[in-house]
Coordinates of C-alpha atoms and ligand atoms in Angstrom, one line a residue:
X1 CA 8.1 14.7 -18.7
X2 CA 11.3 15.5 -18.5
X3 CA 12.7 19.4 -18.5
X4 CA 16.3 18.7 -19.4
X5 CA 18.6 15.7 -20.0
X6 CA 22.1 16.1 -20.4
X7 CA 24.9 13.1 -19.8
X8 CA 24.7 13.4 -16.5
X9 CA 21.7 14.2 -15.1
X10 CA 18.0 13.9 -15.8
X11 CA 15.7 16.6 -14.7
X12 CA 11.9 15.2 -14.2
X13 CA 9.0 17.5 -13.7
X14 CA 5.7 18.3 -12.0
X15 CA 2.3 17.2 -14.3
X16 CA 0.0 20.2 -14.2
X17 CA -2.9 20.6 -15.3
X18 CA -1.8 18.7 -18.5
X19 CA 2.0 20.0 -18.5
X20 CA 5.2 19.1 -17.3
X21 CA 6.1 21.7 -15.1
X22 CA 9.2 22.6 -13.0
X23 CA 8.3 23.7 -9.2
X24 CA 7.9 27.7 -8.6
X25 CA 10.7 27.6 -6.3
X26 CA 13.1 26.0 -8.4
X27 CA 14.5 24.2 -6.2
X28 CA 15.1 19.9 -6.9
X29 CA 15.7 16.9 -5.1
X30 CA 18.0 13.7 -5.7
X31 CA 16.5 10.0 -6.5
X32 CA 19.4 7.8 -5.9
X33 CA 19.7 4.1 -6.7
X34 CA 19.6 2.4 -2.6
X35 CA 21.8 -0.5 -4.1
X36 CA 24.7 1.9 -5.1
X37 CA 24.2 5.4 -3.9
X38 CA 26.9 6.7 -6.7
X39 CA 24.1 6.2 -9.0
X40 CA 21.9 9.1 -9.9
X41 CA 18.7 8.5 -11.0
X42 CA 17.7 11.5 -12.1
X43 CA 16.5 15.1 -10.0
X44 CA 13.0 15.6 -9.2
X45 CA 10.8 18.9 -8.1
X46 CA 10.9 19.8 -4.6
X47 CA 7.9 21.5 -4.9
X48 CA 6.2 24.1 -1.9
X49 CA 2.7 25.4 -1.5
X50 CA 2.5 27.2 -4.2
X51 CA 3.1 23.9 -6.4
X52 CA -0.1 22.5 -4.8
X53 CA -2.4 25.2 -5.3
X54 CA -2.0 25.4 -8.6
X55 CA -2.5 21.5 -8.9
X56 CA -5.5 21.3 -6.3
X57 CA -7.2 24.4 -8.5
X58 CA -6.3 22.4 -11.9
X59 CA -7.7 19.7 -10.4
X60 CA -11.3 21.8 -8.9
X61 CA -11.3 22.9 -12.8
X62 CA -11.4 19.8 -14.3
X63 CA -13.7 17.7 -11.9
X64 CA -16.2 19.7 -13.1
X65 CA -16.3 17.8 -16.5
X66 CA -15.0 14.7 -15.7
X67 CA -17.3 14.3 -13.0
X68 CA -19.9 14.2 -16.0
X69 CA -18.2 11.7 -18.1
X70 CA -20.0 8.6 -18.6
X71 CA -18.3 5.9 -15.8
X72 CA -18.2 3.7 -18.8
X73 CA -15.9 6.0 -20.7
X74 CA -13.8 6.8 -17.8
X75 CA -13.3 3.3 -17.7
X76 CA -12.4 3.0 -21.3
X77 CA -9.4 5.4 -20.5
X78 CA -8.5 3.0 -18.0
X79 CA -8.3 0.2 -19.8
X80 CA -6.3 1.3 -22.4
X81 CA -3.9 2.6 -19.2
X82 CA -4.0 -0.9 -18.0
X83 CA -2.4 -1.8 -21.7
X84 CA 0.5 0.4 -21.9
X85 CA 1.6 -0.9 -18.6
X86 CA 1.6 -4.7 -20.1
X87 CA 3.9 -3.1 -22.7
X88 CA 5.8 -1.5 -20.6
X89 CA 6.4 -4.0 -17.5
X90 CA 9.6 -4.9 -17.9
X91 CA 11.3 -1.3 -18.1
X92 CA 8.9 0.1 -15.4
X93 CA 9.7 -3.0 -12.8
X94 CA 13.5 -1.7 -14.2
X95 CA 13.4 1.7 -13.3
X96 CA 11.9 0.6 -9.7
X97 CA 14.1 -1.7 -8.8
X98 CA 16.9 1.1 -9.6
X99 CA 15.0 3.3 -7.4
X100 CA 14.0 1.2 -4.6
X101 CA 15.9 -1.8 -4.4
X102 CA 13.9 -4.5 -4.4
X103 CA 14.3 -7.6 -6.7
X104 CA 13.0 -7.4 -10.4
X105 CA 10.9 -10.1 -9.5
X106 CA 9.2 -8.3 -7.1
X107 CA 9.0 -5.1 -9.1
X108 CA 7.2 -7.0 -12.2
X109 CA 5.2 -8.1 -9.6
X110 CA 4.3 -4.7 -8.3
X111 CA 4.0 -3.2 -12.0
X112 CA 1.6 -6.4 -12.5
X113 CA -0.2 -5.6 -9.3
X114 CA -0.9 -1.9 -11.5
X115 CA -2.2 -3.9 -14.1
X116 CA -4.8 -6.2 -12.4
X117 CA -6.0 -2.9 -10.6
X118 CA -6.4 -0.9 -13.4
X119 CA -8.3 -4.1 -15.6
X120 CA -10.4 -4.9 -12.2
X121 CA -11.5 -1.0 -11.6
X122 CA -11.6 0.2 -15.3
X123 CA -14.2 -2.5 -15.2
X124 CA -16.1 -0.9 -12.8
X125 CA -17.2 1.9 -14.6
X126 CA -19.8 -0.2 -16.3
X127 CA -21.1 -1.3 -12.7
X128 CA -20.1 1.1 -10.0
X129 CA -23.3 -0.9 -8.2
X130 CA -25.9 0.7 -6.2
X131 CA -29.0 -0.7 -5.1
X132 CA -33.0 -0.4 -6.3
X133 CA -35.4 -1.3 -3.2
X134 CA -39.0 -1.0 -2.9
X135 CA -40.2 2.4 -1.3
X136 CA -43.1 1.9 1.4
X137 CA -45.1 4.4 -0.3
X138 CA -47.5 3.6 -3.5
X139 CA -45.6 5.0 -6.6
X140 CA -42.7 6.1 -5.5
X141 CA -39.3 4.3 -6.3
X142 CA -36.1 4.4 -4.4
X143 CA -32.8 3.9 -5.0
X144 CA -29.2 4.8 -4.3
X145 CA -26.2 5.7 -6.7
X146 CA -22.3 6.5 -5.8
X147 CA -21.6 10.5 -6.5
X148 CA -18.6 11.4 -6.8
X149 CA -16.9 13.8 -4.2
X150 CA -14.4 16.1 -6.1
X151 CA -10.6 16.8 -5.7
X152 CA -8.8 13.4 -4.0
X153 CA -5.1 13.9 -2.7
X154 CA -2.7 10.5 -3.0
X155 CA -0.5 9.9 -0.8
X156 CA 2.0 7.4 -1.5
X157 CA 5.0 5.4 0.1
X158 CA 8.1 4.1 -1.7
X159 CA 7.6 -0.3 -0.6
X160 CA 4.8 -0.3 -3.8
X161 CA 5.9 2.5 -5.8
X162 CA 3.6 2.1 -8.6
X163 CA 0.7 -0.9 -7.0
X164 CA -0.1 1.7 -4.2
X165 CA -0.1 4.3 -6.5
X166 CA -2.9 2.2 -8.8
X167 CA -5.0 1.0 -6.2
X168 CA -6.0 4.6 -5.0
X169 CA -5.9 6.6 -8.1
X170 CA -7.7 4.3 -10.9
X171 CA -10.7 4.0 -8.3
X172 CA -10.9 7.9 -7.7
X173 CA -10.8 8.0 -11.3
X174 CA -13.6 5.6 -12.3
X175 CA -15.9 7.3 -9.3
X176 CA -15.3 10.3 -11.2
X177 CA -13.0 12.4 -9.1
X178 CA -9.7 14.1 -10.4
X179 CA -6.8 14.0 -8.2
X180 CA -3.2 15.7 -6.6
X181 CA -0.4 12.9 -6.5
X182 CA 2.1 13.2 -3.8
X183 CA 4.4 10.1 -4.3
X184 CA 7.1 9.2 -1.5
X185 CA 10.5 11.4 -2.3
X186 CA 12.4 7.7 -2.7
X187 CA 10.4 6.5 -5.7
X188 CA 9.0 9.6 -7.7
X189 CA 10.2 8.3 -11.4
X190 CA 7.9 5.0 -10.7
X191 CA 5.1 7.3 -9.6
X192 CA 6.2 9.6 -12.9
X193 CA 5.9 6.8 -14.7
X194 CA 2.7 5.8 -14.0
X195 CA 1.2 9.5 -14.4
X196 CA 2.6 9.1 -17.8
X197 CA 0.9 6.4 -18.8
X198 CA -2.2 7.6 -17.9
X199 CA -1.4 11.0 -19.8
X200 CA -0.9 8.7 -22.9
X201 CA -4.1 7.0 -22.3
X202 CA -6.4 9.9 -22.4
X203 CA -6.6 11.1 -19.0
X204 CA -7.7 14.5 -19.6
X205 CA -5.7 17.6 -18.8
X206 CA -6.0 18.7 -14.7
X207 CA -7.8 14.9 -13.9
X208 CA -4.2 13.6 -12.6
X209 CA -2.0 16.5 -11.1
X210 CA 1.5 15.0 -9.7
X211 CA 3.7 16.9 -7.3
X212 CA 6.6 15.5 -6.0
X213 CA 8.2 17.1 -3.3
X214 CA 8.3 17.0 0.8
X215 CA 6.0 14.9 2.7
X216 CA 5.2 17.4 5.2
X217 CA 5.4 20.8 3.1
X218 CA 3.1 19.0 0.8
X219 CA 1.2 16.9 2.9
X220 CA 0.4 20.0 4.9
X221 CA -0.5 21.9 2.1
X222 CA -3.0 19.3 0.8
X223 CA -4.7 18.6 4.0
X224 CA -5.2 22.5 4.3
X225 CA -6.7 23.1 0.8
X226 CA -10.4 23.5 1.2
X227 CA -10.7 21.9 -2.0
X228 CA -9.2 18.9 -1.2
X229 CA -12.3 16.7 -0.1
X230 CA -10.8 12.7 0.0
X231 CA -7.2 12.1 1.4
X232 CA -6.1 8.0 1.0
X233 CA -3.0 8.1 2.8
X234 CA -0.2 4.9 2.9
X235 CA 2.8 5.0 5.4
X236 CA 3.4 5.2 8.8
X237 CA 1.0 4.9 11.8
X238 CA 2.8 8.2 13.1
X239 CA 2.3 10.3 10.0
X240 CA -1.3 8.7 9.4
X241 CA -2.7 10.1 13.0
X242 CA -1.3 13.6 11.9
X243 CA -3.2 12.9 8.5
X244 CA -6.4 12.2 9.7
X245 CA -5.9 15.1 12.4
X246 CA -5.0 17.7 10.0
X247 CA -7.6 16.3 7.6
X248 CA -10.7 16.7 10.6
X249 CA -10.4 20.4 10.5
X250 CA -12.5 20.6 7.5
X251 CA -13.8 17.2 7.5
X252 CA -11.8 15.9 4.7
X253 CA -13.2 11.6 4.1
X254 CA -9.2 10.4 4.8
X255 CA -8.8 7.1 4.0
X256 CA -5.5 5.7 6.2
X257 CA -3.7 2.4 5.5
X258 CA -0.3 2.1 7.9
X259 CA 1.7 0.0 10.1
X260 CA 1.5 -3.8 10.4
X261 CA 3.4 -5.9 13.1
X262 CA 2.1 -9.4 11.2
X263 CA 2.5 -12.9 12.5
X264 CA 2.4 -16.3 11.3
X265 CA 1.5 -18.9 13.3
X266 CA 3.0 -22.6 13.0
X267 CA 1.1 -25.5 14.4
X268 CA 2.7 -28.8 15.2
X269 CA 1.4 -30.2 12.6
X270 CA 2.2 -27.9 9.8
X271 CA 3.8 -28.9 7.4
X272 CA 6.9 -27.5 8.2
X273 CA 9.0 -27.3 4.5
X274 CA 6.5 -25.2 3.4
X275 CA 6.2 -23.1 6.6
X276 CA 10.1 -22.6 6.4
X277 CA 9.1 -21.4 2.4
X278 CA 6.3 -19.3 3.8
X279 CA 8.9 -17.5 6.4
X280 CA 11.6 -16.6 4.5
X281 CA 9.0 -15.3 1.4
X282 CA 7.2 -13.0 4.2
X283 CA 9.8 -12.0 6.2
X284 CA 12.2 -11.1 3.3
X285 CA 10.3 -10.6 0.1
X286 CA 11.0 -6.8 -0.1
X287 CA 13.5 -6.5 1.8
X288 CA 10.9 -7.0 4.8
X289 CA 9.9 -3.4 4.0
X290 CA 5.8 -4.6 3.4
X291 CA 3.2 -3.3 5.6
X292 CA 2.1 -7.1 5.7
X293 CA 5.5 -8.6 6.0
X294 CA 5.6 -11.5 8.4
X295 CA 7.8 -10.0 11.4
X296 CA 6.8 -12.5 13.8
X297 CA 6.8 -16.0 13.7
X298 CA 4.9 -17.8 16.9
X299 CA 6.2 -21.8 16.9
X300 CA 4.6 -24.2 18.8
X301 CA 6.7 -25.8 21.2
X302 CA 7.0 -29.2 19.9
X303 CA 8.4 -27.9 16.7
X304 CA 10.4 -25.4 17.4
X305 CA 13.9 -26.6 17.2
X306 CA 13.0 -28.3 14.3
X307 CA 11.3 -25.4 12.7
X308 CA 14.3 -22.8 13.7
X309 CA 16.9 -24.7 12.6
X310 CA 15.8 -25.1 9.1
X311 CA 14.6 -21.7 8.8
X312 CA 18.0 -20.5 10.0
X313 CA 19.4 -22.4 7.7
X314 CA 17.7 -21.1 5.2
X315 CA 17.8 -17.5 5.8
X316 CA 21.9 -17.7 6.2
X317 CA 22.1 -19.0 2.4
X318 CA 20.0 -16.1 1.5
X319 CA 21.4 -14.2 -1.4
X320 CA 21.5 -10.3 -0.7
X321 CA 22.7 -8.0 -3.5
X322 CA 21.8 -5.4 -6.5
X323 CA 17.7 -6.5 -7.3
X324 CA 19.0 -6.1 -11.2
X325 CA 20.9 -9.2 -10.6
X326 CA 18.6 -12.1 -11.4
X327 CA 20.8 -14.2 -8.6
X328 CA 19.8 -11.7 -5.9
X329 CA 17.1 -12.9 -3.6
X330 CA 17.0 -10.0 -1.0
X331 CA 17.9 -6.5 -1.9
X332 CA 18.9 -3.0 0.0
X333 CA 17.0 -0.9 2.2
X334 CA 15.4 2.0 0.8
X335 CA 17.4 4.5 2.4
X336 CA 19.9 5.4 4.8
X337 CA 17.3 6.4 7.3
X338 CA 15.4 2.5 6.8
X339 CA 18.5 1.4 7.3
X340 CA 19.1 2.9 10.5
X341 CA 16.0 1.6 12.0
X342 CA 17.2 -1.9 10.9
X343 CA 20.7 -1.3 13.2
X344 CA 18.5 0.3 16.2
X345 CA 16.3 -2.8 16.4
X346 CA 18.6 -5.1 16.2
X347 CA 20.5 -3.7 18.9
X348 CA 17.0 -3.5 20.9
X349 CA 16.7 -7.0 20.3
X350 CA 20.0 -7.8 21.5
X351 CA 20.0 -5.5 24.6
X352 CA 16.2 -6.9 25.8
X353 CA 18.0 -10.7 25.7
X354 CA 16.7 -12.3 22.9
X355 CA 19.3 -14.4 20.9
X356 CA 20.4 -13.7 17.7
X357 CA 20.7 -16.7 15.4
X358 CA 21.7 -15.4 12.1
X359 CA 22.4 -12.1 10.6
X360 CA 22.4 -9.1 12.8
X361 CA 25.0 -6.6 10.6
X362 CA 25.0 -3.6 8.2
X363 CA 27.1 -5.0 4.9
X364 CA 28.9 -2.5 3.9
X365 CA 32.5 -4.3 2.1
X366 CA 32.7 -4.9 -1.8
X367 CA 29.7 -5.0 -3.7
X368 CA 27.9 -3.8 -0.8
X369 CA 29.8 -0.8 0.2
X370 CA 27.7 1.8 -1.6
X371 CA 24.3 0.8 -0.9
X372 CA 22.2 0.4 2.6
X373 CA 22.6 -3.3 2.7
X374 CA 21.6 -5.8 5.5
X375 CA 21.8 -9.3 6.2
X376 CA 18.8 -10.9 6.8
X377 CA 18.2 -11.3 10.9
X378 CA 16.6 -13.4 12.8
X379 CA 15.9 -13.5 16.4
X380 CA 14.7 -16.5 18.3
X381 CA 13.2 -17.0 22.2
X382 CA 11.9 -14.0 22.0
X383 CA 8.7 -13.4 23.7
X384 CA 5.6 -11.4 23.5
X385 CA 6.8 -8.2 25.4
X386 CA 9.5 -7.6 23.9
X387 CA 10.1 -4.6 21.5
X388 CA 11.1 -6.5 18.3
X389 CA 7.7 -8.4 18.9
X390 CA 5.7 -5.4 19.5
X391 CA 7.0 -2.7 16.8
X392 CA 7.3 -2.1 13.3
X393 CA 11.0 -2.3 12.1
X394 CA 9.9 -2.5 8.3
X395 CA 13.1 -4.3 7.5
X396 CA 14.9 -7.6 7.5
X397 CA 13.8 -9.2 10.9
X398 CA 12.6 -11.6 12.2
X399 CA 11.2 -12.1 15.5
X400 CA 10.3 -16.0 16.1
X401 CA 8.3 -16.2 19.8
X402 CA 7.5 -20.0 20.8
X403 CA 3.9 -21.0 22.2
X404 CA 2.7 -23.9 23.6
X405 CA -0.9 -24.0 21.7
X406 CA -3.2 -22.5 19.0
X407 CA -4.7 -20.2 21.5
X408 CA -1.5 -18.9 23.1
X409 CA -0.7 -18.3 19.7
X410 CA -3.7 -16.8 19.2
X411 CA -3.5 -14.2 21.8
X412 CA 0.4 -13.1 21.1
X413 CA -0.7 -12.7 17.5
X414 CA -3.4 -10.3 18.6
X415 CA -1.6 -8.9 21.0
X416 CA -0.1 -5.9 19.2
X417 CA -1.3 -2.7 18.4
X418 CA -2.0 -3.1 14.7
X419 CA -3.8 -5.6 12.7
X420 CA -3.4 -5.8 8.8
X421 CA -2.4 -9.4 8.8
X422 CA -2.4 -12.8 9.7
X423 CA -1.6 -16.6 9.1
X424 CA -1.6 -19.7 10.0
X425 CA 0.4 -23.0 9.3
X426 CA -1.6 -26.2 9.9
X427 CA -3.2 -29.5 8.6
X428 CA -6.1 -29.6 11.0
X429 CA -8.9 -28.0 9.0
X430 CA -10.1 -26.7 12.9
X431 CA -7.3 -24.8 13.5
X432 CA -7.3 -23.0 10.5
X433 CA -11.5 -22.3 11.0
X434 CA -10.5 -21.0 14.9
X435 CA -7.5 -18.7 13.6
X436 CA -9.6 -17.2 10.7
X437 CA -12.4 -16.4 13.0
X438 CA -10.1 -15.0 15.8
X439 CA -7.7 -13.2 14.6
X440 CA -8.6 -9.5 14.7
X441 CA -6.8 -8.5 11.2
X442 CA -7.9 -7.2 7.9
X443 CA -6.4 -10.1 5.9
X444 CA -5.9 -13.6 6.9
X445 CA -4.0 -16.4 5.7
X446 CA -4.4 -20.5 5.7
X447 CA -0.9 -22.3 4.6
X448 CA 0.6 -19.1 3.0
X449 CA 2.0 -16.6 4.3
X450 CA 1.3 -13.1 5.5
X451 CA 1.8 -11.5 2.1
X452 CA 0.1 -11.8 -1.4
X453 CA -2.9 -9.8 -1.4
X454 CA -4.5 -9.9 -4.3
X455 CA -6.5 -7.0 -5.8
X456 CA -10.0 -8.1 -6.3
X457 CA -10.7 -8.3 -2.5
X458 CA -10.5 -6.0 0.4
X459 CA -7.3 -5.2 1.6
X460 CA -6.5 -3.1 4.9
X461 CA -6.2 -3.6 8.8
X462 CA -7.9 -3.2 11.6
X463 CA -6.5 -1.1 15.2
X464 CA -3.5 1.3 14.2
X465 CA -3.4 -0.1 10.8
X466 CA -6.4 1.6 9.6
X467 CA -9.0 3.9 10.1
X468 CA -12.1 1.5 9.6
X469 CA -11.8 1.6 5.6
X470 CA -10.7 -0.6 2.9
X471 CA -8.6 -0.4 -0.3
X472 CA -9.1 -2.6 -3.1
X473 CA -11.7 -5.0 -4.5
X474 CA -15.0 -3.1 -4.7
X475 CA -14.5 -1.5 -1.0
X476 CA -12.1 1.1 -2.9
X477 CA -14.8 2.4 -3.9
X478 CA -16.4 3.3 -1.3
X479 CA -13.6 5.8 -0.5
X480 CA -14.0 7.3 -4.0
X481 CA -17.4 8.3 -3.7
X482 CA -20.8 8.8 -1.5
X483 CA -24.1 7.7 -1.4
X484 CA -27.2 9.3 -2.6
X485 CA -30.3 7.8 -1.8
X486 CA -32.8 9.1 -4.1
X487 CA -36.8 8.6 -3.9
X488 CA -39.0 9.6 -6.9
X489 CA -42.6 10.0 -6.4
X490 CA -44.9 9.7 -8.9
X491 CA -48.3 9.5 -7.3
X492 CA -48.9 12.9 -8.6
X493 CA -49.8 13.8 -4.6
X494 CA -48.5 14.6 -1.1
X495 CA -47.3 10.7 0.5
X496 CA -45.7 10.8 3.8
X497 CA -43.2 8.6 4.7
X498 CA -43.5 7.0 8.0
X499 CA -47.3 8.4 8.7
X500 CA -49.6 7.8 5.9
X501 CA -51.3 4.5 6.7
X502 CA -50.7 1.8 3.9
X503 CA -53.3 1.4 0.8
X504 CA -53.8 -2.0 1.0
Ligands
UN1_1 C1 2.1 -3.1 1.5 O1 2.9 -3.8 2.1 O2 2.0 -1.9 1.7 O3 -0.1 -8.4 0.0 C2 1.2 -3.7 0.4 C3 1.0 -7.9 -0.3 C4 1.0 -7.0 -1.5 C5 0.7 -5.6 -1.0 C6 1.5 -5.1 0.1 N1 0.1 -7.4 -2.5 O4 2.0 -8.1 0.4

């Protein structure tokens, strides 16, 4: 795992084909702690091409056998996997927060989000479901199993360094394909992590190949491979289109989960304590940097003062600080780039008129002054057309739009260009029934917020959030593998499907 460590410095590797490799160019790249940038995590491969076809070929090698293990066993593997990460939790959710920022809370919660994957997909591989049916022919049965499909590239983003990670990896496992893992350049030593423990589990040599380096030298290079067959891509709608562009050419399956512009929706009757709760946990938790993160919140009318004082409130007592600090509540950015965005939409926000009610600043003085801190923002009277209502910041703001009923509500929650998720606020069991059914998103929520998927059911989004498929739950594997419908005849004679008349 790692090449060298000496006081200063760690050097990490590539994992190749069941070795820890350093990149062919040599070259390395810096992992630096967002929360105080003087803090050097470690130095990581910046790998090139070259890097990825020897991983992709490790990888064509080795499907060849795995694809022939027993599911069962595969899961097996997984399961003990799943184990070592209980043991480990609390130094993995450690090393992520050093990496990322976000509060240990939040990384136990992502390391636990690992877990409950790998326990709910290991224990697919004694199900991996297909279906019998009757055949409309005399003795002949028909059926249809999940094949496998052969080398699977992972692409990763930094908000869920080790969760994402899980939920694409363990189910191309268990399907039986082996896979190239390309984590984001902010988080590689969660992603290293994780590789690890599924090294120490039994994942046979060339099944999990992990290349850190460059999105784009990388990315490119995997969606070129011809042995590359699945891509599952997380990140931005911007790089996802050029994903599933790149990945067309050879007619790659590329599985895309991106943007989100989320909304929850509070009802005059809500229950407004627990709405105000719901807020600041989706707006904030992480930093807002979650592809579900609640970045608009449409008020009706008759509660809206009420509702934007308290949340105000609320938000302005927000602690922000170092995510190893149990007292922090809301940690850095991930980078200097995030960060950036962050400043540029809330001057947006400013310039288009909407009034800033709290927050609105870089932090940058005493403990703050060496990481990419913000304070928590929120806008209020902003409306619908707007550019803090429409786009993706993927930080800490808020954009809070009032409405004067569930169907005005209705239509500025849809009316954005992607759709991952939703919620509402309300007591009126009606309400609730009329958002869940018209809400064009891939997740929905009644009372809670927009955030807190769990792993056993679908997750993913609908318009620029996705490309029409699903992660998680039993729908992840449907991006892991194809169908095979197979008939066997055994009439001992010629039957013809859809001509010879039926022996009745
Ligand atoms: C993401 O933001 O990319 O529902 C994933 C949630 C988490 C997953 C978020 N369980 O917010």
């Amino acid at each position: 795992m790692r090449i060298t460590t000496n006081d200063a410095v760690t050097t990490y590797a590539n994992y190749i084909d069941g070795a820890w490799l350093p990149a062919a160019g040599g070259d390395l790249f810096e992992n630096r702690n967002p929360a105080n940038t003087d803090e050097l995590i470690g130095l990581f491969q910046k790998s090139t091409r070259a890097d990825v076809s020897v991983a992709v070929e490790a990888a064509a090698r080795a499907y060849e056998k795995w694809r022939l293990v027993p599911a069962p066993r595969r899961g097996e593997i997984l399961f003990r996997a799943a184990q070592i990460l209980v043991e480990r939790k609390e130094a993995l959710a450690r090393d992520m927060t050093r990496e990322m920022g976000k509060i240990l809370d939040e990384t136990r919660g992502d390391v636990q989000e690992a877990i409950d994957m790998t326990y709910f997909i290991a224990g697919e591989g004694r199900r991996l479901h297909g279906q019998t049916t009757p055949s409309e022919l005399r003795d002949k049965f028909a059926m249809s199993v999940r094949q496998s499909i052969g080398v699977s590239a992972i692409i990763t983003p930094w908000n869920f360094p080790m969760a994402i990670p899980s939920w694409k990896i363990v189910p191309a496992l268990v399907c039986g394909n082996t896979v190239v893992f390309k984590p984001a350049t902010y988080t590689p030593l969660s992603a290293l992590n994780f590789v690890k423990v599924l090294e120490e589990a039994g994942v046979p040599p060339g099944v999990v190949n992990f290349v850190t380096g460059g999105g784009e030298e990388i990315g490119n290079a995997l969606l070129e491979h011809p042995q590359v067959r699945v891509v599952s891509f997380t990140g931005s709608t911007e790089v996802g289109r050029l994903v599933s562009e790149r990945g067309a050419g050879s007619f790659k399956k590329v599985h895309l989960e991106m943007g989100g512009k989320n909304v929850i929706m509070i009802m005059d009757d809500a229950n407004l304590e627990l709405a105000v709760e719901g807020c600041l946990w989706g707006g904030f938790g992480t930093t807002g940097q979650r592809c579900t993160a609640a970045s608009r919140v449409v008020v009706h009318e008759k509660v809206y003062r009420r509702f934007v004082e308290a949340f105000v409130s609320r938000v302005r007592a927000l602690k922000v600080g170092d995510g190893l600090d149990p007292a922090t509540q809301m940690g850095p950015s991930v980078s200097q780039g995030q960060l950036e965005t962050v400043i540029r939409y809330v001057k947006i926000g400013s310039d288009e008129g909407a009034k800033l009610a709290t927050g609105g600043h870089r932090l940058d003085h005493g403990p703050f002054k060496n990481g990419f801190f913000h304070e928590p923002t929120v806008f209020v009277d902003v409306n619908r057309e707007m550019r803090i209502a429409r786009e993706e910041v993927f930080g800490p703001v808020v954009a809070v739009i009032p409405c004067r009923s569930l169907d005005e509500a209705v239509a500025i929650g849809n009316d954005v260009i992607y759709g991952l998720s939703a919620s509402i606020y309300t007591q009126d069991v009606n309400k609730a029934f009329q958002a869940m059914r018209d809400m064009y998103t891939g997740v929905f929520y009644v009372n809670a917020p927009t955030i807190g998927a769990e792993v056993h059911l679908p997750f993913g989004g609908t318009k620029a959030t996705g490309n029409g498929h699903r992660e998680a739950g039993t729908a992840a594997l449907d991006v892991f593998s194809e169908w095979k419908s197979i008939y066997v005849d055994f009439s001992g004679r010629l039957q013809r499907a859809q001509i010879d008349p039926a022996d009745i």
